[in-house]
Tab-separated table of C-alpha atoms in Angstrom:
chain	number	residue	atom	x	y	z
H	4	UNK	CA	0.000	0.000	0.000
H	5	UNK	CA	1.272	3.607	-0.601
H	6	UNK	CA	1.440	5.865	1.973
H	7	UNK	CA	1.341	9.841	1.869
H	8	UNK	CA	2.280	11.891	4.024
H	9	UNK	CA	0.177	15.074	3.930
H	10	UNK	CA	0.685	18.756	5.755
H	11	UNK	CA	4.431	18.863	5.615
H	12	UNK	CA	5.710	22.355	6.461
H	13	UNK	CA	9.662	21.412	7.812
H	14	UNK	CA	12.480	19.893	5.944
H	15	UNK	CA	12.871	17.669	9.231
H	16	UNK	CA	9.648	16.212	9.016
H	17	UNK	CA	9.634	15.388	5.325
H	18	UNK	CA	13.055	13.523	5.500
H	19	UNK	CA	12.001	12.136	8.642
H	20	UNK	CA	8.754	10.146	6.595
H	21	UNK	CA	10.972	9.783	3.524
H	22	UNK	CA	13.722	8.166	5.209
H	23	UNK	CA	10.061	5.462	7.400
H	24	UNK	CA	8.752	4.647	3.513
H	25	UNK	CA	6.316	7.241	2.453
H	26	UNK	CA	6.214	7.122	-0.612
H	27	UNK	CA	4.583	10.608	-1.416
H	28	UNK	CA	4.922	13.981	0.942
H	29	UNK	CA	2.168	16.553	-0.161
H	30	UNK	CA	2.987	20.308	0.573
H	31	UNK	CA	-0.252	22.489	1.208
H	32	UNK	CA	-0.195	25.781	-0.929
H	33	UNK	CA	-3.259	26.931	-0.243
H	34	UNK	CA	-2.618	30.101	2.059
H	35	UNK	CA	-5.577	30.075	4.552
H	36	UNK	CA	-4.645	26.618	5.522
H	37	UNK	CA	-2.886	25.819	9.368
H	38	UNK	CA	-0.784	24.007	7.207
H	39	UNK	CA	-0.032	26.162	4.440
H	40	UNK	CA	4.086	26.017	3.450
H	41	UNK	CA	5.277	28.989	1.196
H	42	UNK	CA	6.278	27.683	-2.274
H	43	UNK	CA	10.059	28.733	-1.926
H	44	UNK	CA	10.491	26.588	1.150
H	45	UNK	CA	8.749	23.464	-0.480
H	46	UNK	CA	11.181	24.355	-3.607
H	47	UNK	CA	13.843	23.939	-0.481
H	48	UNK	CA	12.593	20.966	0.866
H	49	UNK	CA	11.683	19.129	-2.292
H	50	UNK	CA	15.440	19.344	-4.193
H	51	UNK	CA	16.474	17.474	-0.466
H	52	UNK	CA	14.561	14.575	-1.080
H	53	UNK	CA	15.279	11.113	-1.992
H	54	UNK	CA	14.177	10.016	-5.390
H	55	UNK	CA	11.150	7.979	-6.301
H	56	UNK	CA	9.931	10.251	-2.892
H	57	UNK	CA	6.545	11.983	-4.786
H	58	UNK	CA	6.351	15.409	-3.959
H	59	UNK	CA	2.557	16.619	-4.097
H	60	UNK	CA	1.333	19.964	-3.964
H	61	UNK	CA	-1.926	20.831	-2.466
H	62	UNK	CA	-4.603	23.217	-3.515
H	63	UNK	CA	-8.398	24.311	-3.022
H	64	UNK	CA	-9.503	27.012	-4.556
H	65	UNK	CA	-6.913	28.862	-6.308
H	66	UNK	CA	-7.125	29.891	-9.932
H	67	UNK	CA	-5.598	26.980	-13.051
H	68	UNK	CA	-3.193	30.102	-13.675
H	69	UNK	CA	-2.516	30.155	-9.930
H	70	UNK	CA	-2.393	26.557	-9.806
H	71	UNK	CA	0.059	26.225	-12.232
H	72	UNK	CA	2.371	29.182	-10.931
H	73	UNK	CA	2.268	27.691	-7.433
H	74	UNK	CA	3.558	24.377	-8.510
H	75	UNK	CA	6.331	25.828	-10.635
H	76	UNK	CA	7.798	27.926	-7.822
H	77	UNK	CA	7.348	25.316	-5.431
H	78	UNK	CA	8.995	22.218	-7.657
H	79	UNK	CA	6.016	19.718	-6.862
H	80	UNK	CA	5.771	16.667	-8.926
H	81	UNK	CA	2.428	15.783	-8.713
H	82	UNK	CA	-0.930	18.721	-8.624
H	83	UNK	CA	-3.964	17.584	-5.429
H	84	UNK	CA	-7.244	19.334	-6.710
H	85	UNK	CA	-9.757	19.844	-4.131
H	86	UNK	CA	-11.973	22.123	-5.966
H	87	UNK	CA	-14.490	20.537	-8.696
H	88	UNK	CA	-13.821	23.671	-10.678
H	89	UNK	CA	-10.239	22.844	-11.240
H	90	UNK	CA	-10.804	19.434	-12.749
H	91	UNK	CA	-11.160	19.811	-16.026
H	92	UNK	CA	-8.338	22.388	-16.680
H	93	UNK	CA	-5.416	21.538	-18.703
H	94	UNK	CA	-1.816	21.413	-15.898
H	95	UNK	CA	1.377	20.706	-17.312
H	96	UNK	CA	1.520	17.879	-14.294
H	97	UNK	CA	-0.151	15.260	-13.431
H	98	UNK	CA	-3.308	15.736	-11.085
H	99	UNK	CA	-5.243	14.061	-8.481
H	100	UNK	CA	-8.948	14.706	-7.830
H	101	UNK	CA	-9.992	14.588	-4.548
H	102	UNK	CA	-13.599	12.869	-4.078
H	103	UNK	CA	-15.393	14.518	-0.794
H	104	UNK	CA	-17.356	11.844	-0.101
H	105	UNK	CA	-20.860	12.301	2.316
H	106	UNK	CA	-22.747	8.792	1.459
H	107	UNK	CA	-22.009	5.270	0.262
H	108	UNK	CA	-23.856	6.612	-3.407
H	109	UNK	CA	-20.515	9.517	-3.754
H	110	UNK	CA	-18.328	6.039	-3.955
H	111	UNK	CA	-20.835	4.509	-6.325
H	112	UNK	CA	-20.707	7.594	-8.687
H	113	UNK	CA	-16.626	7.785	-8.983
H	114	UNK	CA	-15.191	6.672	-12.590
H	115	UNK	CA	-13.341	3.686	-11.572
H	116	UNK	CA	-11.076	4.302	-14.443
H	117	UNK	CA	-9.518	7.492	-12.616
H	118	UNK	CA	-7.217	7.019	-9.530
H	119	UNK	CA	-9.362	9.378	-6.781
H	120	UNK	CA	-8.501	10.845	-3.197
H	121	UNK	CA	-11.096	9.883	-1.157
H	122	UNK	CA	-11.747	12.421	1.884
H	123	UNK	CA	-14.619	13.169	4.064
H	124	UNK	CA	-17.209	15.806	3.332
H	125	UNK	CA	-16.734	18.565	5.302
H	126	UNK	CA	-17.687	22.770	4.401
H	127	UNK	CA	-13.805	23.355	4.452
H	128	UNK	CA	-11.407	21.895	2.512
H	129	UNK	CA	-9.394	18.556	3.752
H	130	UNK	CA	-11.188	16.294	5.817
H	131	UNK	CA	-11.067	17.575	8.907
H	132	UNK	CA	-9.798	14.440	10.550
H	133	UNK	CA	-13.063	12.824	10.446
H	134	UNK	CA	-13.243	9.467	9.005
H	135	UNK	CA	-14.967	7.654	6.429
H	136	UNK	CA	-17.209	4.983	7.094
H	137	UNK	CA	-15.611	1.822	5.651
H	138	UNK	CA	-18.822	-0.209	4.827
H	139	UNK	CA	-19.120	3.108	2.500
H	140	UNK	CA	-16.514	1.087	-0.053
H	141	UNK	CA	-18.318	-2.446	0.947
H	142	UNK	CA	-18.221	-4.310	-2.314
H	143	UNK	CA	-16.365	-1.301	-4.680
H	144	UNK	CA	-13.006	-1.963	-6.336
H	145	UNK	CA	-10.739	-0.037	-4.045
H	146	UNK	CA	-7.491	-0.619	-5.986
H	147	UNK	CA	-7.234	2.906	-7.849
H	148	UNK	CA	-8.849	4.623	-4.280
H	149	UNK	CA	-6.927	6.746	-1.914
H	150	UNK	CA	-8.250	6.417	1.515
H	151	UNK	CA	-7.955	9.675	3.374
H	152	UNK	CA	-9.826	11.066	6.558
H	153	UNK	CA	-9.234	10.512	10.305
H	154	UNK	CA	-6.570	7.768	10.035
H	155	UNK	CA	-4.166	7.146	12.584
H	156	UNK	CA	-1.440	4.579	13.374
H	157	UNK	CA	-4.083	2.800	15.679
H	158	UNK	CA	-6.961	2.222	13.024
H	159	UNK	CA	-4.847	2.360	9.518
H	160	UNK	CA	-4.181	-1.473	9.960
H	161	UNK	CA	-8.197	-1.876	9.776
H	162	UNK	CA	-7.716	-0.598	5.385
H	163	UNK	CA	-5.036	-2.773	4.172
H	164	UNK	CA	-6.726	-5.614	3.255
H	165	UNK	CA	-9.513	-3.643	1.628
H	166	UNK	CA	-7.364	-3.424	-1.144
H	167	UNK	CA	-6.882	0.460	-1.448
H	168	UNK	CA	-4.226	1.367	-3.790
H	169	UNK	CA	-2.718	3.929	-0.930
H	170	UNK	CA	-3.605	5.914	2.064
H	171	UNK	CA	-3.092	9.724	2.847
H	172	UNK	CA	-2.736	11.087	6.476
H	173	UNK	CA	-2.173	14.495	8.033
H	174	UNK	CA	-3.494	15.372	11.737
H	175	UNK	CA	-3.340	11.401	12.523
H	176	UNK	CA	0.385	11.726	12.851
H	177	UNK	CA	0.309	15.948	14.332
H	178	UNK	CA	1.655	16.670	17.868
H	179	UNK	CA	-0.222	19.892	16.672
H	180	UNK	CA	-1.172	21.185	13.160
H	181	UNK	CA	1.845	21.818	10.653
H	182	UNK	CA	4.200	19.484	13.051
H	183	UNK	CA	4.222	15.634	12.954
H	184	UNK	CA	4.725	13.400	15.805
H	185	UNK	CA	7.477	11.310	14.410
H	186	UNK	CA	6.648	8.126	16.378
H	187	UNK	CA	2.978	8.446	15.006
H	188	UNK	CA	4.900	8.584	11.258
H	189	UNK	CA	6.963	6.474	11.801
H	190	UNK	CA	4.062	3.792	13.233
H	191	UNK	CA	1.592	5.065	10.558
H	192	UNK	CA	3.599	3.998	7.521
H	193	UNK	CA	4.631	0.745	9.383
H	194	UNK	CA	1.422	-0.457	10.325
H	195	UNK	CA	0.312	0.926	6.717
H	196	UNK	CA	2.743	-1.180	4.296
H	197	UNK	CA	2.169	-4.616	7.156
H	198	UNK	CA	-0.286	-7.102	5.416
């Protein structure tokens, strides 16, 4: 299972997950955000990392021109969309939709040909930290699925068998928002990649 690891603002914390397994770090440039990182210190962070470590950028409701801007200052390799509006533009990277899921029918409805982020409907953008109900993806073909939403090291273990083609985290593993609890990372991506 792939493992991101979402909210990074320090250089210490990103090579700290690199260095456990994650195999993707996502950088939040939307600026109202706790977690919001400014573009020139993800461009720092980013050339430090190991390869085949995906570097994702994060954004909500920022303009395809913005979008695009963002992600060339900052160096990301891969563009999050959590605005609808945003989907359909043209980016010179690739992009990741991100499905804010409120019922069992918003699983039903995604285009299993597309790999989604799946995150929990909430009126701001992320997921809040609340979780998804699992019986939500009861019989659905998980394997191009992202699982995002109130995980933690303690109930990640609970997905792998469910045959999700990764999981994303970001308060699960906080001592407080913008700073990660290493021991949760580190026990996160452990009990995430254990079958």
């Amino acid at each position: 299972m792939k493992v991101k690891i979402c909210g990074i603002t320090t250089f210490e914390d990103a090579l700290f997950a690199a260095d456990c397994g994650a195999d993707a770090l996502g950088f939040v440039l939307y600026p109202p955000s706790k977690r919001f990182v400014s573009p020139c210190v993800v461009a720092q962070i980013v050339r430090a990392l190991p390869p085949f470590v995906l570097s994702v950028g994060v954004f909500a409701q920022e303009s395809a021109h913005e979008v695009c801007a963002l992600a060339k200052q900052a160096g990301v390799q891969l563009l999050q969309l959590h605005n609808a509006a945003l989907f359909d533009s043209s980016y010179p990277l690739p992009t990741l939709k991100v499905a804010r899921i409120a019922s069992k029918d918003d699983v039903a409805a995604l285009n299993s040909a597309d790999f989604v982020l799946c995150d929990t409907f909430c009126e701001s953008f992320g997921g809040a930290g609340l979780r998804l109900p699992l019986d939500f993806f009861a019989g659905i073909d998980c394997s191009r699925m992202i699982l995002a939403g109130g995980l933690t090291p303690d109930n990640v273990a609970e997905v792998t068998e469910m045959g999700f083609y990764g999981v994303d985290v970001s308060s699960g593993v906080e001592s407080s928002a913008g700073k990660k609890d290493h021991k949760k990372v580190q026990d996160f991506i452990k009990n995430a990649k254990t079958l």
